[in-house]
Amino acid sequence: MKEYFLEISEKQVNSLIKRKFTKGIIAMARAFAKGETVGILTARSSKENNEPLIREIEHIIGEKIKYKYFINDPIKSERISHIKGSAARKLEIIKEFSNTFDKVKFYDDEKMNVDIVNVFARNNNLENKIKAYDIKTFDVNKLDSLFNKKTNKTIHFFDLDGTVLNVKLPIYITKENGEVIKEISQEEWATKLNNIIEELREKYPDEKFGFDLSWFSDKDKILKQIKPENFKEEINLP
């Protein structure tokens, strides 16, 4: 059975690479082909409204994804709502699964999310059990080295935006009345938000700011993201 998985995985991965699917899709397919467990771990909210997107990923891969965590869903993820920040919430889920799986692998495109996992693993002597990978520098030619050769008790968690899904979505900073005053990228949201808010406070000193992240939670906007090109990227291979 193991040789069967190896044979299928090579064909599957080569096909996905040739068709220019994202590194996240490729790694996810290889995990399934090896008989290991796959999960989604995303900062998106509204698991329910994102189900069409998940079904499309499952259709591409040809497998059902058992574990799906939308860590900012106010209902589905209420038990971790007291934890501040998406990176810390993702880490909490990873820590929980490290109690039931021999190995936990995590793939994300944001340095903060990758670093918090690897620092935790290093500080707690868990580097052989927990590992996060920056999908932007991830080498799809070395996928085999990530898989546990002694047991299939390994789970691979994948972020969505920038990892499995290759689409740039806007985030809007609004006034209290809902008026949009600035559009920022996902990267700016993750790395420069505090600086951007400080600049806006100089211009609007008495304003209470809000955030419109509806592209990640509104069902109609999510449906617009389900396009073949949004699951593909250019991968430079040696």
Coordinates of N, CA and C in Angstrom, one line a residue:
M1 N 0.8 -1.2 0.0 CA 0.0 0.0 0.0 C 0.9 1.3 0.0
K2 N 2.0 1.2 0.7 CA 2.8 2.4 0.8 C 3.4 2.7 -0.6
E3 N 3.9 1.6 -1.3 CA 4.4 1.9 -2.7 C 3.3 2.4 -3.6
Y4 N 2.1 2.0 -3.4 CA 1.0 2.6 -4.2 C 0.9 4.1 -4.0
F5 N 0.9 4.5 -2.7 CA 0.8 5.9 -2.4 C 2.0 6.7 -3.1
L6 N 3.2 6.1 -3.0 CA 4.3 6.8 -3.6 C 4.2 7.0 -5.1
E7 N 3.7 5.9 -5.7 CA 3.5 6.0 -7.2 C 2.5 7.1 -7.6
I8 N 1.3 7.0 -6.9 CA 0.3 8.0 -7.2 C 0.7 9.4 -6.9
S9 N 1.4 9.6 -5.8 CA 1.8 10.9 -5.3 C 2.7 11.6 -6.4
E10 N 3.6 10.8 -6.9 CA 4.5 11.4 -7.9 C 3.8 11.9 -9.1
K11 N 2.9 11.1 -9.6 CA 2.1 11.4 -10.8 C 1.2 12.7 -10.5
Q12 N 0.6 12.6 -9.3 CA -0.3 13.7 -8.9 C 0.5 15.0 -8.7
V13 N 1.6 15.0 -8.0 CA 2.4 16.2 -7.8 C 2.9 16.8 -9.1
N14 N 3.4 15.9 -10.0 CA 3.9 16.4 -11.3 C 2.8 17.0 -12.1
S15 N 1.7 16.4 -12.0 CA 0.5 17.0 -12.8 C 0.2 18.4 -12.3
L16 N 0.1 18.5 -10.9 CA -0.2 19.8 -10.3 C 0.8 20.9 -10.6
I17 N 2.1 20.5 -10.6 CA 3.1 21.4 -10.9 C 3.0 21.9 -12.4
K18 N 2.8 20.9 -13.3 CA 2.7 21.3 -14.7 C 1.5 22.2 -14.9
R19 N 0.4 22.0 -14.2 CA -0.8 22.8 -14.3 C -0.7 24.1 -13.5
K20 N 0.4 24.3 -12.8 CA 0.8 25.6 -12.1 C -0.2 25.8 -10.9
F21 N -0.5 24.8 -10.2 CA -1.3 25.0 -9.0 C -0.4 25.6 -7.9
T22 N -1.0 26.2 -6.9 CA -0.2 26.8 -5.8 C 0.6 25.7 -5.1
K23 N 1.7 26.2 -4.4 CA 2.5 25.3 -3.6 C 1.6 24.6 -2.5
G24 N 0.7 25.4 -1.9 CA -0.2 24.9 -0.9 C -1.0 23.7 -1.4
I25 N -1.6 23.9 -2.6 CA -2.4 22.8 -3.3 C -1.5 21.6 -3.5
I26 N -0.3 21.8 -4.0 CA 0.7 20.7 -4.3 C 1.0 19.9 -3.0
A27 N 1.4 20.6 -1.9 CA 1.7 20.0 -0.7 C 0.6 19.3 -0.1
M28 N -0.6 19.9 -0.2 CA -1.8 19.2 0.3 C -2.1 17.9 -0.4
A29 N -2.0 17.9 -1.7 CA -2.2 16.7 -2.5 C -1.2 15.6 -2.1
R30 N 0.0 16.0 -1.9 CA 1.1 15.0 -1.5 C 0.8 14.4 -0.2
A31 N 0.3 15.2 0.8 CA 0.0 14.7 2.1 C -1.1 13.7 2.0
F32 N -2.2 14.0 1.2 CA -3.3 13.0 1.1 C -2.8 11.8 0.4
A33 N -1.9 11.9 -0.6 CA -1.4 10.8 -1.4 C -0.6 9.8 -0.5
K34 N 0.1 10.4 0.5 CA 0.9 9.6 1.4 C 0.0 9.0 2.6
G35 N -1.3 9.3 2.6 CA -2.1 8.7 3.6 C -2.1 9.5 4.9
E36 N -1.6 10.7 4.9 CA -1.6 11.6 6.1 C -2.8 12.5 6.2
T37 N -2.9 13.2 7.3 CA -4.1 14.0 7.6 C -3.9 15.4 7.2
V38 N -4.9 16.1 6.6 CA -4.8 17.4 6.2 C -5.9 18.3 6.9
G39 N -5.5 19.5 7.2 CA -6.5 20.4 7.8 C -6.3 21.8 7.3
I40 N -7.3 22.7 7.4 CA -7.3 24.1 7.1 C -7.2 24.9 8.4
L41 N -6.3 25.8 8.4 CA -6.1 26.7 9.6 C -6.0 28.1 9.1
T42 N -7.1 28.9 9.1 CA -7.1 30.2 8.5 C -7.6 31.2 9.4
A43 N -7.2 32.5 9.2 CA -7.7 33.6 10.0 C -9.0 34.1 9.5
R44 N -9.5 33.5 8.4 CA -10.9 34.0 7.9 C -11.9 33.7 9.0
S45 N -13.0 34.5 8.9 CA -14.2 34.2 9.8 C -15.2 33.6 8.9
S46 N -16.3 33.2 9.6 CA -17.5 32.5 8.9 C -17.1 31.3 8.2
K47 N -16.9 30.2 8.9 CA -16.7 28.9 8.3 C -17.8 28.5 7.4
E48 N -19.1 28.8 7.8 CA -20.2 28.5 6.9 C -20.2 29.1 5.6
N49 N -19.9 30.4 5.5 CA -19.9 31.2 4.2 C -18.7 30.8 3.4
N50 N -17.6 30.2 4.0 CA -16.5 29.8 3.2 C -16.5 28.3 2.7
E51 N -17.6 27.7 3.1 CA -17.7 26.2 2.7 C -17.6 26.0 1.1
P52 N -18.2 26.9 0.3 CA -18.1 26.7 -1.1 C -16.6 26.8 -1.6
L53 N -15.8 27.6 -0.9 CA -14.4 27.7 -1.2 C -13.7 26.4 -0.8
I54 N -14.0 25.8 0.3 CA -13.4 24.6 0.8 C -13.8 23.4 -0.1
R55 N -15.1 23.4 -0.6 CA -15.5 22.4 -1.5 C -14.7 22.4 -2.8
E56 N -14.4 23.6 -3.3 CA -13.6 23.7 -4.5 C -12.2 23.2 -4.3
I57 N -11.6 23.5 -3.2 CA -10.3 22.9 -2.9 C -10.4 21.4 -2.8
E58 N -11.4 20.9 -2.2 CA -11.6 19.4 -2.1 C -11.8 18.8 -3.5
H59 N -12.4 19.5 -4.3 CA -12.6 19.1 -5.7 C -11.3 19.0 -6.5
I60 N -10.5 20.0 -6.3 CA -9.2 20.0 -7.0 C -8.3 18.9 -6.5
I61 N -8.3 18.7 -5.1 CA -7.4 17.7 -4.5 C -8.0 16.3 -4.7
G62 N -9.3 16.2 -4.7 CA -10.0 14.9 -4.8 C -10.1 14.2 -3.5
E63 N -10.1 14.9 -2.4 CA -10.2 14.4 -1.1 C -11.1 15.3 -0.2
K64 N -11.7 14.8 0.8 CA -12.4 15.6 1.8 C -11.4 16.0 2.9
I65 N -11.5 17.3 3.3 CA -10.7 17.8 4.4 C -11.4 17.7 5.7
K66 N -10.9 16.9 6.6 CA -11.6 16.6 7.9 C -11.6 17.8 8.9
Y67 N -10.4 18.4 9.0 CA -10.3 19.5 10.0 C -10.3 20.8 9.4
K68 N -11.2 21.7 9.8 CA -11.3 23.1 9.2 C -11.5 24.1 10.3
Y69 N -10.5 24.9 10.5 CA -10.5 25.9 11.6 C -10.5 27.3 11.0
F70 N -11.5 28.0 11.3 CA -11.6 29.4 10.9 C -11.6 30.2 12.3
I71 N -10.3 30.6 12.6 CA -10.1 31.0 14.0 C -10.7 32.3 14.4
N72 N -11.3 33.1 13.5 CA -11.9 34.3 13.8 C -13.4 34.2 13.6
D73 N -13.9 33.0 13.4 CA -15.4 32.7 13.4 C -15.9 32.9 14.8
P74 N -16.8 33.9 15.1 CA -17.2 34.2 16.4 C -18.0 33.0 17.1
I75 N -18.5 32.1 16.3 CA -19.3 31.0 16.8 C -18.5 29.7 16.9
K76 N -17.9 29.3 15.7 CA -17.2 28.1 15.7 C -15.9 28.1 16.5
S77 N -15.3 29.3 16.6 CA -14.1 29.4 17.4 C -14.2 30.2 18.7
E78 N -15.4 30.1 19.2 CA -15.6 30.9 20.4 C -14.7 30.6 21.6
R79 N -14.3 29.3 21.7 CA -13.5 28.8 22.8 C -12.1 29.4 22.8
I80 N -11.6 29.9 21.6 CA -10.3 30.6 21.6 C -10.4 32.1 21.4
S81 N -11.6 32.6 21.5 CA -11.8 34.0 21.2 C -11.1 34.9 22.3
H82 N -10.8 34.4 23.4 CA -10.1 35.2 24.5 C -8.6 35.4 24.1
I83 N -8.1 34.6 23.2 CA -6.7 34.7 22.8 C -6.5 35.8 21.8
K84 N -5.6 36.7 22.0 CA -5.4 37.9 21.2 C -4.5 37.6 20.0
G85 N -5.0 37.9 18.8 CA -4.2 37.8 17.6 C -4.4 36.5 16.9
S86 N -4.4 36.6 15.6 CA -4.6 35.4 14.7 C -3.5 34.4 14.9
A87 N -2.2 35.0 14.9 CA -1.1 34.1 15.0 C -1.1 33.2 16.3
A88 N -1.5 33.9 17.4 CA -1.5 33.1 18.7 C -2.7 32.1 18.7
R89 N -3.8 32.4 18.0 CA -4.9 31.5 17.9 C -4.5 30.3 17.1
K90 N -3.8 30.5 16.0 CA -3.4 29.4 15.1 C -2.4 28.5 15.9
L91 N -1.5 29.1 16.7 CA -0.6 28.4 17.5 C -1.4 27.5 18.5
E92 N -2.4 28.0 19.1 CA -3.2 27.3 20.1 C -3.8 26.0 19.5
I93 N -4.3 26.1 18.3 CA -4.8 24.9 17.6 C -3.7 23.9 17.3
I94 N -2.6 24.4 16.9 CA -1.5 23.5 16.6 C -1.0 22.8 17.9
K95 N -1.0 23.5 19.0 CA -0.6 22.9 20.3 C -1.6 21.8 20.7
E96 N -2.8 22.0 20.4 CA -3.8 21.0 20.8 C -3.6 19.8 20.0
F97 N -3.4 19.9 18.7 CA -3.2 18.7 17.8 C -1.9 18.0 18.1
S98 N -0.9 18.7 18.7 CA 0.3 18.0 19.0 C 0.2 17.0 20.1
N99 N -1.0 17.1 20.8 CA -1.2 16.1 21.9 C -1.8 14.8 21.3
T100 N -2.3 14.8 20.1 CA -2.9 13.6 19.5 C -2.2 13.1 18.3
F101 N -1.4 14.0 17.7 CA -0.6 13.5 16.5 C 0.9 13.5 16.8
D102 N 1.6 12.6 16.1 CA 3.0 12.5 16.4 C 3.7 13.7 15.8
K103 N 3.3 14.3 14.7 CA 3.9 15.4 14.1 C 2.8 16.4 13.6
V104 N 3.1 17.7 13.7 CA 2.2 18.7 13.2 C 3.0 19.6 12.3
K105 N 2.6 19.7 11.0 CA 3.2 20.6 10.1 C 2.2 21.7 9.7
F106 N 2.8 22.9 9.6 CA 1.9 24.1 9.3 C 2.5 24.9 8.2
Y107 N 1.7 25.3 7.2 CA 2.2 26.1 6.1 C 1.4 27.4 6.0
D108 N 2.2 28.5 5.9 CA 1.6 29.8 5.9 C 2.4 30.8 5.1
D109 N 1.9 31.9 4.7 CA 2.6 32.9 3.9 C 3.1 34.1 4.7
E110 N 2.6 34.2 6.0 CA 3.0 35.3 6.8 C 4.1 34.9 7.8
K111 N 5.2 35.7 7.8 CA 6.3 35.4 8.7 C 5.9 35.3 10.2
M112 N 5.0 36.2 10.6 CA 4.6 36.2 12.0 C 4.0 34.9 12.4
N113 N 3.2 34.4 11.5 CA 2.5 33.1 11.9 C 3.4 31.9 11.9
V114 N 4.4 32.0 11.0 CA 5.4 30.9 10.9 C 6.3 31.0 12.1
D115 N 6.8 32.2 12.4 CA 7.8 32.4 13.5 C 7.2 32.0 14.9
I116 N 6.0 32.3 15.2 CA 5.4 32.1 16.5 C 5.4 30.6 16.8
V117 N 5.1 29.8 15.7 CA 5.0 28.3 15.8 C 6.4 27.8 16.1
N118 N 7.4 28.2 15.3 CA 8.7 27.6 15.4 C 9.4 28.1 16.6
V119 N 9.2 29.3 17.1 CA 9.8 29.7 18.4 C 9.2 28.9 19.5
F120 N 7.9 28.7 19.5 CA 7.3 27.9 20.5 C 7.9 26.5 20.5
A121 N 8.0 25.9 19.4 CA 8.6 24.5 19.3 C 10.0 24.5 19.8
R122 N 10.8 25.5 19.4 CA 12.2 25.5 19.9 C 12.3 25.7 21.4
N123 N 11.5 26.6 22.0 CA 11.5 26.9 23.4 C 11.0 25.7 24.2
N124 N 10.2 24.9 23.6 CA 9.7 23.8 24.4 C 10.2 22.4 24.0
N125 N 11.3 22.4 23.3 CA 12.0 21.2 22.8 C 11.1 20.3 22.0
L126 N 10.3 20.9 21.1 CA 9.3 20.2 20.3 C 9.6 20.3 18.8
E127 N 10.9 20.6 18.5 CA 11.2 20.9 17.1 C 11.1 19.6 16.2
N128 N 11.1 18.4 16.8 CA 10.9 17.2 16.0 C 9.4 16.8 15.9
K129 N 8.6 17.6 16.6 CA 7.2 17.3 16.6 C 6.3 18.4 15.9
I130 N 6.7 19.7 16.0 CA 6.0 20.8 15.4 C 6.9 21.6 14.5
K131 N 6.4 21.9 13.3 CA 7.2 22.7 12.4 C 6.3 23.5 11.5
A132 N 6.7 24.8 11.3 CA 6.0 25.7 10.4 C 6.9 26.0 9.2
Y133 N 6.2 26.2 8.1 CA 7.0 26.5 6.8 C 6.4 27.7 6.2
D134 N 7.3 28.6 5.7 CA 6.9 29.8 4.9 C 6.7 29.3 3.5
I135 N 5.5 29.3 3.1 CA 5.1 28.8 1.8 C 5.8 29.5 0.6
K136 N 6.2 30.8 0.9 CA 6.8 31.6 -0.2 C 8.2 31.1 -0.6
T137 N 8.9 30.5 0.4 CA 10.2 29.9 0.1 C 10.2 28.4 0.2
F138 N 9.1 27.8 0.2 CA 8.9 26.4 0.3 C 9.3 25.7 -1.0
D139 N 10.1 24.7 -0.9 CA 10.6 24.0 -2.1 C 9.8 22.7 -2.4
V140 N 9.0 22.7 -3.4 CA 8.1 21.6 -3.7 C 8.9 20.4 -4.1
N141 N 10.2 20.5 -4.5 CA 11.0 19.4 -4.8 C 11.4 18.6 -3.6
K142 N 11.2 19.1 -2.4 CA 11.6 18.4 -1.2 C 10.4 18.0 -0.3
L143 N 9.3 17.8 -1.0 CA 8.1 17.4 -0.2 C 8.3 16.1 0.6
D144 N 9.0 15.2 0.0 CA 9.1 13.9 0.6 C 9.7 13.9 2.0
S145 N 10.6 14.9 2.2 CA 11.4 15.0 3.5 C 10.4 15.4 4.6
L146 N 9.3 15.9 4.3 CA 8.4 16.4 5.3 C 7.5 15.3 5.9
F147 N 7.5 14.2 5.3 CA 6.5 13.2 5.7 C 7.1 12.1 6.6
N148 N 6.4 11.7 7.6 CA 6.8 10.8 8.6 C 7.0 9.4 8.0
K149 N 8.2 8.9 8.0 CA 8.4 7.6 7.3 C 8.0 6.4 8.2
K150 N 7.9 6.6 9.5 CA 7.6 5.5 10.4 C 6.1 5.4 10.8
T151 N 5.3 6.5 10.6 CA 3.9 6.4 11.0 C 3.2 7.5 10.2
N152 N 1.9 7.2 9.9 CA 1.0 8.2 9.3 C 0.3 9.1 10.2
K153 N 0.8 9.1 11.5 CA 0.1 9.9 12.5 C 0.7 11.4 12.4
T154 N 0.6 12.0 11.3 CA 1.0 13.3 11.0 C -0.1 14.1 10.4
I155 N -0.3 15.4 10.9 CA -1.3 16.3 10.3 C -0.6 17.5 9.7
H156 N -1.1 17.9 8.6 CA -0.6 19.1 7.8 C -1.7 20.1 7.8
F157 N -1.4 21.3 8.4 CA -2.4 22.4 8.4 C -1.9 23.4 7.4
F158 N -2.9 23.9 6.7 CA -2.7 24.9 5.6 C -3.5 26.2 5.8
D159 N -2.8 27.3 5.8 CA -3.5 28.6 5.7 C -4.1 28.7 4.3
L160 N -5.1 29.6 4.2 CA -5.8 29.7 2.9 C -5.1 30.8 2.0
D161 N -5.3 32.1 2.5 CA -4.9 33.2 1.6 C -3.4 33.3 1.5
G162 N -2.9 33.3 0.3 CA -1.5 33.3 0.1 C -0.8 32.0 0.2
T163 N -1.5 31.0 0.5 CA -0.9 29.6 0.7 C -1.5 28.6 -0.3
V164 N -2.8 28.4 -0.1 CA -3.6 27.6 -1.0 C -4.2 28.4 -2.1
L165 N -4.7 29.6 -1.7 CA -5.4 30.5 -2.6 C -4.5 31.7 -2.9
N166 N -4.3 31.9 -4.2 CA -3.5 33.0 -4.7 C -4.3 34.1 -5.2
V167 N -4.8 34.9 -4.3 CA -5.6 36.1 -4.7 C -5.4 37.2 -3.7
K168 N -5.3 38.4 -4.2 CA -5.0 39.6 -3.3 C -6.4 40.3 -3.1
L169 N -6.8 40.2 -1.8 CA -8.1 40.8 -1.4 C -7.9 42.1 -0.6
P170 N -8.8 43.0 -0.8 CA -8.6 44.3 -0.1 C -9.2 44.2 1.3
I171 N -8.6 45.0 2.2 CA -9.2 45.3 3.5 C -9.4 46.8 3.6
Y172 N -10.6 47.2 4.2 CA -10.9 48.6 4.2 C -10.9 49.1 5.7
I173 N -10.3 50.2 5.9 CA -10.4 50.9 7.1 C -11.5 52.0 7.0
T174 N -12.4 52.0 7.9 CA -13.6 52.8 7.8 C -13.7 53.8 9.0
K175 N -14.5 54.8 8.7 CA -14.9 55.7 9.8 C -16.0 55.0 10.6
E176 N -16.4 55.6 11.7 CA -17.5 55.0 12.6 C -18.8 54.9 11.8
N177 N -19.0 55.8 10.8 CA -20.2 55.7 10.0 C -20.2 54.8 8.9
G178 N -19.0 54.1 8.7 CA -18.9 53.1 7.7 C -18.2 53.6 6.4
E179 N -17.9 54.9 6.4 CA -17.3 55.4 5.2 C -15.8 54.9 5.1
V180 N -15.5 54.4 3.9 CA -14.1 53.9 3.7 C -13.1 55.0 3.6
I181 N -12.1 55.0 4.4 CA -11.1 56.1 4.3 C -9.7 55.6 3.8
K182 N -9.5 54.2 3.8 CA -8.3 53.7 3.2 C -8.4 52.2 2.9
E183 N -7.9 51.8 1.8 CA -7.8 50.4 1.4 C -6.4 49.9 1.6
I184 N -6.2 48.8 2.3 CA -4.9 48.2 2.5 C -4.9 46.7 2.1
S185 N -3.7 46.2 1.9 CA -3.5 44.8 1.4 C -3.4 43.9 2.7
Q186 N -3.5 42.6 2.4 CA -3.4 41.6 3.5 C -2.0 41.7 4.1
E187 N -1.0 42.0 3.3 CA 0.4 42.1 3.9 C 0.5 43.3 4.8
E188 N -0.1 44.4 4.4 CA -0.1 45.6 5.2 C -0.9 45.4 6.5
W189 N -2.0 44.7 6.4 CA -2.8 44.3 7.6 C -1.9 43.5 8.6
A190 N -1.1 42.6 8.1 CA -0.4 41.7 9.0 C 0.9 42.4 9.5
T191 N 1.5 43.4 8.8 CA 2.8 43.9 9.2 C 2.9 45.4 9.5
K192 N 1.9 46.2 9.0 CA 2.0 47.6 9.1 C 0.8 48.3 9.7
L193 N -0.2 47.5 10.2 CA -1.5 48.1 10.6 C -1.3 49.2 11.6
N194 N -0.5 48.9 12.6 CA -0.3 49.9 13.7 C 0.2 51.3 13.2
N195 N 1.2 51.2 12.3 CA 1.7 52.4 11.7 C 0.7 53.1 10.8
I196 N -0.1 52.4 10.1 CA -1.2 53.0 9.3 C -2.2 53.7 10.1
I197 N -2.6 53.0 11.2 CA -3.6 53.6 12.1 C -3.0 54.9 12.8
E198 N -1.8 54.9 13.1 CA -1.2 56.1 13.7 C -1.2 57.3 12.7
E199 N -0.9 57.0 11.5 CA -1.0 58.0 10.4 C -2.4 58.5 10.2
L200 N -3.3 57.7 10.3 CA -4.7 58.1 10.1 C -5.2 58.9 11.3
R201 N -4.7 58.6 12.5 CA -5.1 59.4 13.7 C -4.7 60.8 13.6
E202 N -3.5 61.0 12.9 CA -3.1 62.4 12.7 C -4.1 63.2 11.9
K203 N -4.6 62.5 10.9 CA -5.6 63.1 10.0 C -7.0 63.2 10.5
Y204 N -7.4 62.2 11.3 CA -8.7 62.1 11.9 C -8.6 61.8 13.4
P205 N -8.2 62.8 14.1 CA -7.8 62.7 15.6 C -9.0 62.2 16.4
D206 N -10.2 62.6 16.1 CA -11.4 62.3 16.9 C -12.2 61.1 16.3
E207 N -11.7 60.4 15.3 CA -12.5 59.4 14.7 C -12.2 58.0 15.3
K208 N -13.3 57.2 15.4 CA -13.2 55.8 15.8 C -13.2 55.0 14.5
F209 N -12.1 54.2 14.3 CA -11.9 53.5 13.1 C -12.5 52.1 13.2
G210 N -13.0 51.6 12.1 CA -13.5 50.2 12.0 C -12.8 49.5 10.8
F211 N -13.1 48.3 10.7 CA -12.4 47.5 9.6 C -13.5 46.7 8.8
D212 N -13.4 46.7 7.6 CA -14.3 45.9 6.7 C -13.4 44.8 6.1
L213 N -13.7 43.6 6.6 CA -13.0 42.4 6.1 C -13.9 41.5 5.4
S214 N -14.9 42.1 4.7 CA -16.0 41.3 4.2 C -15.6 40.4 3.0
W215 N -14.4 40.7 2.4 CA -14.0 39.8 1.3 C -13.6 38.4 1.8
F216 N -13.4 38.3 3.2 CA -13.0 37.0 3.8 C -14.2 36.3 4.4
S217 N -15.4 36.9 4.5 CA -16.5 36.4 5.2 C -17.8 36.4 4.5
D218 N -18.0 37.4 3.6 CA -19.3 37.6 2.9 C -19.4 36.5 1.8
K219 N -20.5 35.8 1.8 CA -20.7 34.6 0.9 C -20.6 35.0 -0.6
D220 N -21.3 36.1 -0.9 CA -21.2 36.5 -2.3 C -19.8 36.9 -2.8
K221 N -19.1 37.5 -1.9 CA -17.7 37.9 -2.3 C -16.8 36.7 -2.3
I222 N -17.1 35.7 -1.5 CA -16.3 34.5 -1.5 C -16.5 33.7 -2.7
L223 N -17.8 33.6 -3.2 CA -18.1 32.9 -4.4 C -17.3 33.5 -5.6
K224 N -17.1 34.8 -5.6 CA -16.4 35.5 -6.7 C -14.9 35.1 -6.7
Q225 N -14.4 34.5 -5.6 CA -13.0 34.1 -5.5 C -12.8 32.7 -6.1
I226 N -13.8 32.0 -6.4 CA -13.7 30.6 -6.8 C -13.5 30.6 -8.3
K227 N -12.3 30.9 -8.7 CA -11.9 30.9 -10.1 C -10.7 30.0 -10.3
P228 N -10.5 29.3 -11.4 CA -9.3 28.4 -11.6 C -8.0 29.2 -11.4
E229 N -7.9 30.4 -11.9 CA -6.6 31.1 -11.8 C -6.3 31.5 -10.4
N230 N -7.2 31.5 -9.4 CA -6.9 31.9 -8.1 C -6.3 30.7 -7.3
F231 N -6.2 29.6 -7.9 CA -5.6 28.4 -7.2 C -4.3 28.0 -7.9
K232 N -3.7 29.0 -8.7 CA -2.5 28.7 -9.5 C -1.5 29.8 -9.3
E233 N -0.3 29.5 -9.5 CA 0.8 30.5 -9.4 C 2.0 30.0 -10.2
E234 N 2.9 30.9 -10.5 CA 4.2 30.5 -11.2 C 5.2 30.0 -10.1
I235 N 5.6 28.8 -10.3 CA 6.6 28.2 -9.4 C 7.9 28.0 -10.2
N236 N 8.9 28.6 -9.7 CA 10.2 28.5 -10.4 C 11.0 27.3 -9.9
L237 N 11.2 26.3 -10.7 CA 11.9 25.1 -10.3 C 13.3 25.1 -11.0
P238 N 14.3 24.6 -10.3 CA 15.6 24.5 -10.8 C 15.7 23.6 -12.1

